[in-house]
Short mmCIF file of C-alpha atoms and ligand atoms in Angstrom, two decimals:
data_model
loop_
_atom_site.label_atom_id
_atom_site.label_comp_id
_atom_site.label_asym_id
_atom_site.label_seq_id
_atom_site.Cartn_x
_atom_site.Cartn_y
_atom_site.Cartn_z
CA UNK H 1 140.39 144.39 95.97
CA UNK H 2 143.60 143.43 94.25
CA UNK H 3 143.27 139.65 94.06
CA UNK H 4 146.73 139.22 92.56
CA UNK H 5 148.45 140.02 95.85
CA UNK H 6 145.70 139.14 98.30
CA UNK H 7 143.63 136.03 97.96
CA UNK H 8 139.99 135.77 98.92
CA UNK H 9 138.40 133.16 101.15
CA UNK H 10 134.74 132.97 102.13
CA UNK H 11 133.18 131.82 105.40
CA UNK H 12 129.48 131.00 105.50
CA UNK H 13 128.05 130.66 109.00
CA UNK H 14 125.39 127.98 109.04
CA UNK H 15 125.68 126.06 112.29
CA UNK H 16 122.68 127.47 114.08
CA UNK H 17 119.47 125.54 114.65
CA UNK H 18 117.30 128.52 113.93
CA UNK H 19 115.23 128.26 117.12
CA UNK H 20 112.79 130.86 115.86
CA UNK H 21 111.75 128.48 113.05
CA UNK H 22 110.46 125.89 115.60
CA UNK H 23 111.68 123.09 113.34
CA UNK H 24 113.70 119.86 113.53
CA UNK H 25 115.31 120.86 110.22
CA UNK H 26 118.25 123.28 110.42
CA UNK H 27 117.14 126.77 109.39
CA UNK H 28 119.46 127.02 106.40
CA UNK H 29 117.91 123.88 104.86
CA UNK H 30 114.46 125.44 104.73
CA UNK H 31 113.66 126.21 101.13
CA UNK H 32 113.26 129.45 99.24
CA UNK H 33 111.86 128.93 95.73
CA UNK H 34 112.46 125.20 96.09
CA UNK H 35 116.15 125.50 97.01
CA UNK H 36 117.72 125.43 100.50
CA UNK H 37 118.46 128.93 101.81
CA UNK H 38 122.15 128.06 102.20
CA UNK H 39 122.33 126.68 98.65
CA UNK H 40 121.37 130.14 97.34
CA UNK H 41 124.35 131.64 99.18
CA UNK H 42 126.77 128.95 97.97
CA UNK H 43 125.61 129.27 94.36
CA UNK H 44 126.26 133.03 94.50
CA UNK H 45 129.67 132.64 96.13
CA UNK H 46 130.77 130.20 93.43
CA UNK H 47 130.84 133.19 91.07
CA UNK H 48 133.58 134.88 93.12
CA UNK H 49 137.29 134.18 92.62
CA UNK H 50 137.58 132.38 95.94
CA UNK H 51 140.50 130.31 97.08
CA UNK H 52 138.59 128.48 99.78
CA UNK H 53 135.02 128.36 101.02
CA UNK H 54 134.48 127.42 104.67
CA UNK H 55 131.00 126.40 105.75
CA UNK H 56 130.46 126.27 109.49
CA UNK H 57 127.93 123.59 110.32
CA UNK H 58 126.64 122.09 113.53
CA UNK H 59 122.97 121.52 114.22
CA UNK H 60 121.86 118.38 112.29
CA UNK H 61 125.24 118.62 110.56
CA UNK H 62 125.16 115.34 108.65
CA UNK H 63 121.78 116.18 107.14
CA UNK H 64 123.10 119.58 106.10
CA UNK H 65 126.15 118.11 104.39
CA UNK H 66 123.99 115.56 102.56
CA UNK H 67 121.50 118.09 101.20
CA UNK H 68 123.91 120.75 100.02
CA UNK H 69 125.28 120.40 96.51
CA UNK H 70 128.63 121.87 95.57
CA UNK H 71 131.33 120.83 93.19
CA UNK H 72 133.76 123.45 94.43
CA UNK H 73 137.00 121.56 95.03
CA UNK H 74 137.99 123.63 98.02
CA UNK H 75 134.79 123.55 100.00
CA UNK H 76 135.68 123.00 103.67
CA UNK H 77 133.14 121.94 106.24
CA UNK H 78 133.99 123.18 109.75
CA UNK H 79 132.15 121.59 112.64
CA UNK H 80 130.89 123.82 115.46
CA UNK H 81 129.39 121.25 117.83
CA UNK H 82 128.08 123.78 120.34
CA UNK H 83 126.61 126.89 118.82
CA UNK H 84 128.03 129.47 121.19
CA UNK H 85 127.57 132.37 118.80
CA UNK H 86 128.77 133.75 115.48
CA UNK H 87 132.11 134.81 117.01
CA UNK H 88 132.68 131.31 118.37
CA UNK H 89 131.92 129.95 114.85
CA UNK H 90 134.67 132.14 113.38
CA UNK H 91 137.09 130.99 116.10
CA UNK H 92 136.44 127.42 114.92
CA UNK H 93 137.30 128.37 111.33
CA UNK H 94 140.47 130.15 112.38
CA UNK H 95 141.70 126.95 114.07
CA UNK H 96 141.60 125.23 110.68
CA UNK H 97 142.25 128.14 108.34
CA UNK H 98 144.87 127.49 105.69
CA UNK H 99 146.20 130.59 104.02
CA UNK H 100 148.32 133.69 104.23
CA UNK H 101 148.03 136.52 106.73
CA UNK H 102 147.20 139.04 104.03
CA UNK H 103 144.23 137.00 102.72
CA UNK H 104 140.91 138.79 102.76
CA UNK H 105 138.01 136.93 104.31
CA UNK H 106 134.45 137.55 103.25
CA UNK H 107 132.03 136.51 106.00
CA UNK H 108 128.49 135.62 105.00
CA UNK H 109 125.56 134.25 106.94
CA UNK H 110 123.82 131.16 105.63
CA UNK H 111 120.45 132.69 106.47
CA UNK H 112 120.74 135.62 104.02
CA UNK H 113 119.91 133.90 100.72
CA UNK H 114 119.44 136.70 98.23
CA UNK H 115 122.73 138.56 98.56
CA UNK H 116 123.86 139.32 95.02
CA UNK H 117 127.19 138.86 93.34
CA UNK H 118 127.06 142.53 92.30
CA UNK H 119 126.85 143.78 95.90
CA UNK H 120 129.56 141.38 97.11
CA UNK H 121 131.89 142.42 94.29
CA UNK H 122 131.33 146.11 95.12
CA UNK H 123 131.99 145.47 98.82
CA UNK H 124 135.25 143.71 97.96
CA UNK H 125 136.21 146.55 95.64
CA UNK H 126 135.57 149.26 98.28
CA UNK H 127 137.46 147.22 100.87
CA UNK H 128 140.77 148.10 99.22
CA UNK H 129 143.07 149.74 101.78
CA UNK H 130 140.97 148.80 104.82
CA UNK H 131 141.25 145.97 107.33
CA UNK H 132 137.54 145.68 107.96
CA UNK H 133 134.54 146.65 105.82
CA UNK H 134 130.89 146.17 106.73
CA UNK H 135 127.85 145.97 104.50
CA UNK H 136 125.19 148.01 106.28
CA UNK H 137 121.68 149.16 105.33
CA UNK H 138 119.19 151.78 106.47
CA UNK H 139 115.80 150.23 107.07
CA UNK H 140 112.52 151.40 108.60
CA UNK H 141 112.03 148.42 110.92
CA UNK H 142 115.44 147.55 112.36
CA UNK H 143 114.04 145.23 115.04
CA UNK H 144 116.08 142.02 115.24
CA UNK H 145 119.19 143.37 113.55
CA UNK H 146 122.44 144.57 115.12
CA UNK H 147 122.48 148.42 115.08
CA UNK H 148 125.43 150.41 113.79
CA UNK H 149 126.61 152.93 116.36
CA UNK H 150 128.51 155.87 114.88
CA UNK H 151 130.39 158.70 116.58
CA UNK H 152 131.27 161.72 114.45
CA UNK H 153 130.33 159.66 111.40
CA UNK H 154 132.70 156.81 112.22
CA UNK H 155 131.46 153.34 113.11
CA UNK H 156 132.44 152.48 116.67
CA UNK H 157 130.29 149.50 117.65
CA UNK H 158 127.51 147.10 116.73
CA UNK H 159 124.79 146.69 119.32
CA UNK H 160 122.82 143.45 119.15
CA UNK H 161 119.03 143.44 119.48
CA UNK H 162 118.97 142.00 123.01
CA UNK H 163 121.41 144.67 124.18
CA UNK H 164 119.71 147.63 122.51
CA UNK H 165 118.85 150.38 125.01
CA UNK H 166 116.23 153.16 124.67
CA UNK H 167 118.89 155.52 123.26
CA UNK H 168 119.72 153.17 120.44
CA UNK H 169 116.18 152.36 119.36
CA UNK H 170 116.19 155.28 116.95
CA UNK H 171 119.14 153.92 114.98
CA UNK H 172 117.99 152.90 111.50
CA UNK H 173 121.37 151.73 110.18
CA UNK H 174 121.75 147.98 110.69
CA UNK H 175 124.43 145.35 110.36
CA UNK H 176 123.60 143.04 107.47
CA UNK H 177 126.05 140.50 108.92
CA UNK H 178 128.17 140.61 105.79
CA UNK H 179 131.74 141.84 106.17
CA UNK H 180 135.26 141.57 104.76
CA UNK H 181 138.17 141.36 107.17
CA UNK H 182 141.91 140.96 106.78
CA UNK H 183 142.85 137.46 107.94
CA UNK H 184 145.58 138.47 110.36
CA UNK H 185 143.39 141.09 112.03
CA UNK H 186 140.41 138.77 112.20
CA UNK H 187 142.52 136.11 113.88
CA UNK H 188 143.64 138.64 116.50
CA UNK H 189 140.29 140.34 117.15
CA UNK H 190 138.21 137.16 117.23
CA UNK H 191 140.19 135.92 120.24
CA UNK H 192 139.53 139.14 122.14
CA UNK H 193 135.75 138.87 122.24
CA UNK H 194 133.81 137.63 125.27
CA UNK H 195 130.27 136.55 126.03
CA UNK H 196 129.33 139.31 128.48
CA UNK H 197 126.03 140.08 126.79
CA UNK H 198 122.32 139.37 127.15
CA UNK H 199 122.51 136.09 125.21
CA UNK H 200 125.79 134.90 126.80
CA UNK H 201 127.08 134.20 123.28
CA UNK H 202 130.33 135.11 121.55
CA UNK H 203 129.27 137.74 119.01
CA UNK H 204 131.31 138.15 115.84
CA UNK H 205 130.00 141.70 115.74
CA UNK H 206 132.06 142.57 118.87
CA UNK H 207 135.19 142.70 116.70
CA UNK H 208 133.93 146.06 115.44
CA UNK H 209 134.43 147.88 118.75
CA UNK H 210 137.72 145.99 119.27
CA UNK H 211 138.94 147.18 115.87
CA UNK H 212 137.81 150.73 116.62
CA UNK H 213 139.56 150.78 120.01
CA UNK H 214 142.77 149.56 118.42
CA UNK H 215 142.71 152.54 116.07
CA UNK H 216 141.30 151.02 112.87
CA UNK H 217 138.77 152.74 110.67
CA UNK H 218 135.69 150.59 110.10
CA UNK H 219 134.89 150.98 106.45
CA UNK H 220 131.28 150.53 105.32
CA UNK H 221 129.12 150.31 102.25
CA UNK H 222 125.35 150.61 102.27
CA UNK H 223 123.09 148.22 100.44
CA UNK H 224 120.05 149.87 98.88
CA UNK H 225 118.22 146.67 98.10
CA UNK H 226 116.68 145.62 101.41
CA UNK H 227 115.55 142.19 100.22
CA UNK H 228 119.10 141.32 99.29
CA UNK H 229 120.23 141.68 102.88
CA UNK H 230 117.08 140.24 104.45
CA UNK H 231 118.00 137.60 107.06
CA UNK H 232 115.58 134.74 107.63
CA UNK H 233 115.03 133.97 111.29
CA UNK H 234 111.40 132.84 111.32
CA UNK H 235 108.75 131.44 108.98
CA UNK H 236 107.03 134.78 108.53
CA UNK H 237 110.25 136.27 107.15
CA UNK H 238 110.73 133.21 104.95
CA UNK H 239 107.26 133.62 103.48
CA UNK H 240 107.78 137.35 102.84
CA UNK H 241 111.06 136.69 101.05
CA UNK H 242 109.51 133.85 99.03
CA UNK H 243 106.72 136.14 97.81
CA UNK H 244 109.22 138.85 96.96
CA UNK H 245 111.36 136.37 95.03
CA UNK H 246 108.36 134.95 93.16
CA UNK H 247 107.11 138.42 92.25
CA UNK H 248 110.52 139.32 90.89
CA UNK H 249 110.70 136.13 88.80
CA UNK H 250 107.14 136.59 87.53
CA UNK H 251 107.84 140.19 86.50
CA UNK H 252 110.85 139.06 84.50
CA UNK H 253 108.84 136.31 82.78
CA UNK H 254 105.96 138.68 81.97
CA UNK H 255 108.36 141.19 80.44
CA UNK H 256 109.81 138.32 78.41
CA UNK H 257 106.42 137.59 76.86
CA UNK H 258 104.99 134.87 79.11
CA UNK H 259 101.36 135.48 80.12
CA UNK H 260 100.50 134.88 83.74
CA UNK H 261 96.93 135.34 84.99
CA UNK H 262 98.21 136.58 88.36
CA UNK H 263 101.82 136.93 89.52
CA UNK H 264 100.70 136.48 93.14
CA UNK H 265 99.36 133.03 92.36
CA UNK H 266 102.29 131.64 90.41
CA UNK H 267 105.31 129.81 91.78
CA UNK H 268 108.45 128.85 89.93
CA UNK H 269 110.74 126.68 92.06
CA UNK H 270 113.43 125.99 89.51
CA UNK H 271 114.12 127.12 85.96
CA UNK H 272 111.77 127.84 83.07
CA UNK H 273 112.61 128.13 79.38
CA UNK H 274 109.66 129.16 77.27
CA UNK H 275 108.53 129.95 73.77
CA UNK H 276 105.88 132.40 72.56
CA UNK H 277 102.19 132.93 73.35
CA UNK H 278 101.98 130.77 76.44
CA UNK H 279 99.25 131.31 78.98
CA UNK H 280 99.54 130.17 82.59
CA UNK H 281 96.42 130.48 84.71
CA UNK H 282 96.28 130.98 88.49
CA UNK H 283 97.79 128.65 91.12
CA UNK H 284 100.18 126.84 88.82
CA UNK H 285 103.39 125.51 90.44
CA UNK H 286 106.44 124.82 88.30
CA UNK H 287 109.34 122.88 89.83
CA UNK H 288 112.75 121.69 88.66
CA UNK H 289 113.60 122.21 85.00
CA UNK H 290 110.65 123.18 82.85
CA UNK H 291 110.77 123.76 79.10
CA UNK H 292 107.63 124.96 77.31
CA UNK H 293 107.22 125.46 73.55
CA UNK H 294 104.91 127.88 71.71
CA UNK H 295 101.14 128.38 72.19
CA UNK H 296 100.87 126.19 75.29
CA UNK H 297 98.05 126.73 77.77
CA UNK H 298 98.35 125.57 81.36
CA UNK H 299 95.09 125.89 83.27
CA UNK H 300 94.58 126.60 86.94
CA UNK H 301 95.84 124.42 89.76
CA UNK H 302 98.37 122.39 87.75
CA UNK H 303 101.71 121.25 89.15
CA UNK H 304 104.59 120.47 86.78
CA UNK H 305 108.01 119.16 87.78
CA UNK H 306 110.89 118.46 85.35
CA UNK H 307 108.67 118.54 82.29
CA UNK H 308 109.26 119.37 78.64
CA UNK H 309 106.20 120.44 76.67
CA UNK H 310 106.22 120.94 72.91
CA UNK H 311 104.03 123.37 70.93
CA UNK H 312 100.22 123.66 71.08
CA UNK H 313 99.60 121.54 74.17
CA UNK H 314 96.68 122.25 76.50
CA UNK H 315 96.81 121.10 80.10
CA UNK H 316 93.40 121.35 81.73
CA UNK H 317 92.96 122.16 85.46
CA UNK H 318 94.42 120.26 88.39
CA UNK H 319 96.77 118.03 86.44
CA UNK H 320 100.07 116.86 87.95
CA UNK H 321 102.89 116.09 85.53
CA UNK H 322 106.36 115.02 86.64
CA UNK H 323 109.47 113.82 84.81
CA UNK H 324 107.63 113.64 81.53
CA UNK H 325 108.03 114.71 77.92
CA UNK H 326 104.85 115.91 76.18
CA UNK H 327 104.95 116.19 72.42
CA UNK H 328 102.92 118.74 70.44
CA UNK H 329 99.14 119.09 70.10
CA UNK H 330 98.28 116.90 73.08
CA UNK H 331 95.36 117.55 75.39
CA UNK H 332 95.90 116.63 79.02
CA UNK H 333 93.49 116.64 81.98
CA UNK H 334 91.55 117.83 83.82
CA UNK H 335 92.82 115.85 86.83
CA UNK H 336 95.44 113.85 84.93
CA UNK H 337 98.55 112.50 86.67
CA UNK H 338 101.48 111.69 84.38
CA UNK H 339 104.84 110.80 85.89
CA UNK H 340 108.03 108.70 86.16
CA UNK H 341 109.71 109.11 82.76
CA UNK H 342 106.58 108.95 80.65
CA UNK H 343 106.77 110.07 77.01
CA UNK H 344 103.63 111.32 75.39
CA UNK H 345 103.69 111.59 71.58
CA UNK H 346 101.83 114.02 69.31
CA UNK H 347 98.05 114.44 69.33
CA UNK H 348 97.43 112.39 72.42
CA UNK H 349 94.48 112.83 74.73
CA UNK H 350 94.95 111.87 78.38
CA UNK H 351 91.85 112.94 80.21
CA UNK H 352 89.94 112.99 83.46
CA UNK H 353 91.42 110.98 86.34
CA UNK H 354 93.92 109.07 84.23
CA UNK H 355 97.24 108.10 85.82
CA UNK H 356 100.14 107.38 83.47
CA UNK H 357 103.36 106.05 84.99
CA UNK H 358 106.62 105.18 83.20
CA UNK H 359 104.69 104.78 79.96
CA UNK H 360 105.25 105.58 76.31
CA UNK H 361 102.10 106.83 74.65
CA UNK H 362 102.04 106.65 70.82
CA UNK H 363 100.80 109.29 68.39
CA UNK H 364 97.00 109.87 68.17
CA UNK H 365 96.24 107.55 71.10
CA UNK H 366 93.62 108.29 73.71
CA UNK H 367 92.81 107.48 77.33
CA UNK H 368 89.94 109.80 78.09
CA UNK H 369 88.75 108.75 81.52
CA UNK H 370 89.54 106.92 84.77
CA UNK H 371 92.50 104.71 83.84
CA UNK H 372 95.78 103.51 85.30
CA UNK H 373 98.50 102.90 82.72
CA UNK H 374 101.78 101.88 84.33
CA UNK H 375 104.98 100.48 82.78
CA UNK H 376 103.29 100.30 79.38
CA UNK H 377 104.28 100.82 75.76
CA UNK H 378 101.24 102.06 73.94
CA UNK H 379 101.39 102.28 70.16
CA UNK H 380 99.73 104.67 67.70
CA UNK H 381 95.97 105.25 67.43
CA UNK H 382 95.21 103.12 70.46
CA UNK H 383 91.98 103.72 72.31
CA UNK H 384 91.92 103.00 76.04
CA UNK H 385 88.36 102.85 77.36
CA UNK H 386 87.19 104.37 80.61
CA UNK H 387 88.27 102.42 83.66
CA UNK H 388 90.80 100.21 81.81
CA UNK H 389 93.91 99.42 83.84
CA UNK H 390 97.28 97.76 83.46
CA UNK H 391 97.93 95.42 86.39
CA UNK H 392 101.68 95.95 86.38
CA UNK H 393 102.59 94.74 89.87
CA UNK H 394 102.42 91.07 90.87
CA UNK H 395 103.37 91.71 94.47
CA UNK H 396 107.07 91.36 93.77
CA UNK H 397 107.93 92.78 90.38
CA UNK H 398 106.74 95.48 88.03
CA UNK H 399 105.79 93.97 84.66
CA UNK H 400 105.41 95.46 81.24
CA UNK H 401 102.27 95.87 79.12
CA UNK H 402 102.68 96.29 75.37
CA UNK H 403 99.69 97.54 73.42
CA UNK H 404 100.37 97.71 69.68
CA UNK H 405 99.03 100.18 67.10
CA UNK H 406 95.27 100.55 66.49
CA UNK H 407 94.32 98.34 69.43
CA UNK H 408 91.01 98.98 71.17
CA UNK H 409 90.89 98.36 74.90
CA UNK H 410 87.28 98.25 76.07
CA UNK H 411 86.09 100.05 79.15
CA UNK H 412 86.82 98.55 82.54
CA UNK H 413 89.30 95.94 81.22
CA UNK H 414 92.23 94.66 83.26
CA UNK H 415 95.45 93.80 81.43
CA UNK H 416 97.49 91.47 83.65
CA UNK H 417 101.15 92.19 82.89
CA UNK H 418 103.44 90.98 81.45
CA UNK H 419 101.20 91.01 78.43
CA UNK H 420 101.18 91.89 74.73
CA UNK H 421 98.12 93.12 72.86
CA UNK H 422 98.54 92.73 69.08
CA UNK H 423 97.98 95.55 66.66
CA UNK H 424 94.36 96.11 65.67
CA UNK H 425 93.22 93.79 68.47
CA UNK H 426 90.01 94.44 70.36
CA UNK H 427 89.44 93.76 74.04
CA UNK H 428 85.75 93.72 74.92
CA UNK H 429 84.60 95.87 77.81
CA UNK H 430 84.95 94.31 81.25
CA UNK H 431 87.53 91.72 80.16
CA UNK H 432 90.35 90.45 82.34
CA UNK H 433 93.19 89.78 79.89
CA UNK H 434 95.61 87.13 81.13
CA UNK H 435 97.12 85.85 77.85
CA UNK H 436 98.75 87.66 74.93
CA UNK H 437 96.37 88.67 72.12
CA UNK H 438 97.30 88.28 68.45
CA UNK H 439 97.11 91.01 65.83
CA UNK H 440 93.52 91.71 64.84
CA UNK H 441 92.13 89.25 67.41
CA UNK H 442 88.92 90.22 69.24
CA UNK H 443 88.57 88.81 72.73
CA UNK H 444 86.09 89.02 75.53
CA UNK H 445 86.02 87.22 78.88
CA UNK H 446 83.00 88.49 80.68
CA UNK H 447 80.12 86.18 81.58
CA UNK H 448 76.86 86.33 79.71
CA UNK H 449 74.16 88.48 81.21
CA UNK H 450 71.23 86.65 82.74
CA UNK H 451 68.32 87.59 84.86
CA UNK H 452 67.87 86.01 88.26
CA UNK H 453 64.22 87.04 88.44
CA UNK H 454 62.92 84.55 85.81
CA UNK H 455 63.50 80.83 86.46
CA UNK H 456 65.00 78.62 83.68
CA UNK H 457 66.37 81.64 81.94
CA UNK H 458 70.07 81.43 81.09
C1 UD1 F 1 123.12 138.32 113.18
C2 UD1 F 1 124.07 139.44 113.65
C3 UD1 F 1 123.34 140.78 113.57
C4 UD1 F 1 122.87 141.01 112.15
C5 UD1 F 1 122.01 139.85 111.66
C6 UD1 F 1 121.75 139.98 110.18
C7 UD1 F 1 125.60 138.47 115.32
C8 UD1 F 1 125.90 138.33 116.76
N1 UD1 F 1 124.49 139.17 115.02
O1 UD1 F 1 122.03 138.23 114.07
O2 UD1 F 1 124.21 141.84 113.94
O3 UD1 F 1 122.11 142.21 112.11
O4 UD1 F 1 122.69 138.58 111.85
O5 UD1 F 1 120.86 139.01 109.70
O6 UD1 F 1 126.33 137.98 114.48
N2 UD1 F 1 125.49 130.74 113.45
C9 UD1 F 1 126.53 129.84 113.58
N3 UD1 F 1 126.96 129.49 114.83
C10 UD1 F 1 126.42 130.04 115.94
C11 UD1 F 1 125.37 130.97 115.81
C12 UD1 F 1 124.93 131.30 114.53
O7 UD1 F 1 127.04 129.32 112.57
O8 UD1 F 1 126.88 129.68 117.04
C13 UD1 F 1 125.02 131.09 112.10
C14 UD1 F 1 123.53 130.81 111.90
O9 UD1 F 1 123.33 129.50 111.39
C15 UD1 F 1 123.11 131.88 110.91
C16 UD1 F 1 124.10 133.00 111.15
O10 UD1 F 1 125.17 132.46 111.89
O11 UD1 F 1 123.21 131.44 109.58
C17 UD1 F 1 123.48 134.16 111.92
O12 UD1 F 1 122.95 133.69 113.14
P1 UD1 F 1 121.57 134.22 113.71
O13 UD1 F 1 121.31 133.52 114.98
O14 UD1 F 1 120.54 134.18 112.67
O15 UD1 F 1 121.96 135.75 114.02
P2 UD1 F 1 120.99 137.01 114.04
O16 UD1 F 1 120.24 137.02 115.33
O17 UD1 F 1 120.18 137.04 112.81
MG1 MG F 2 119.82 135.65 111.31
#
């Protein structure tokens, strides 16, 4: 397409509820690889030289607008309060459309998330000289899609699933839903459609027979990649597309030198930057932005979200790490939970059933077992005994615990924040610490042991 004389606008139809999802959430907000289906489409479209992007919204519209992220200055939200069909949705856009008659309009469906920029660019290129161009595909199981009816090779009509008769069941060429139409023609044809069909809806696809009857050639291009044009209408289709997407990502990572125990049991719902000689075992989920250095091992069942991991870290099974920076040579887990802007320095050991929240952990420090460390600054070479906890919440506020270098916190101690433990201080096991402790001080607050069996024995 010659964009110098004809400008391009994009319409993304996203007003439907998606009844076949059986959900209170609009279909296009359901997630594929951690991102709303519609967001995939928008992110792709942002790579096109578009003048305006119109998103038709309706069902749970406010929620949709809140969840979708776009910085495109000319994003226009068009409300379709009653979802009377894809044709009706286009009529709503035309009422508000700003632009010239010779604009070209690319129509996309918000429920087709994996359409690629390459295919869209080719479709726009092959549209040159035509008023309407369809992206079609030949697939083995066309059930659910509109079928392309041709006569003497020319497209004459699209027949929707509910209107398909026995004669048409053999047709393998389907309508992907994606098309480019000249603005002036679209505005004319879209007002000629009716709802005399099985669903009593206004079908956008009816403009094809209208165009044919008014003497226009319906141009078409076939997509060879069937996943790219896969429309999501139910949860089974969503799961299939998710697995396809994950397999594709995993293959790319494997070929880039990342070791995965099993691509079928690996999920990346965001972005991953990685170094060399990393091993990721089965059932690991990575979300958000993940950066992993060299020689890192992530064992089975771990979940990581927005995490940076430096070299030579081992994360043992079933650990959950979120919004955290892990420096090199640390050993984490099994069953560790580290989150909320925690920073873990070099050579740290955070072990079994330890929760670390919004905490800075100094170099060479250890919390091997069963602890809660929240809102704390922990210095270097600190040892936190099993069962020790920071009592950071007084019912109203979160308070800080500062544990200085070389401190030893005995097992099962409670540090009542706000509190400062001096460097080299020792807290005896089972102590409830309520006052600050000086450097090098050794404190204990537990009662002496006595036997209740012998009388007169203290
Ligand atoms: C549609 C096409 C079909 C095509 C298939 C490809 C029509 C009539 N049929 O069928 O030919 O093979 O997509 O996946 O277009 N929407 C609105 N307003 C409405 C109705 C729908 O914005 O009133 C939106 C939906 O949110 C969705 C898209 O349009 O994103 C498609 O609607 P859907 O109901 O999924 O159509 P299909 O049955 O898949
Ligand atoms: Mg659909």
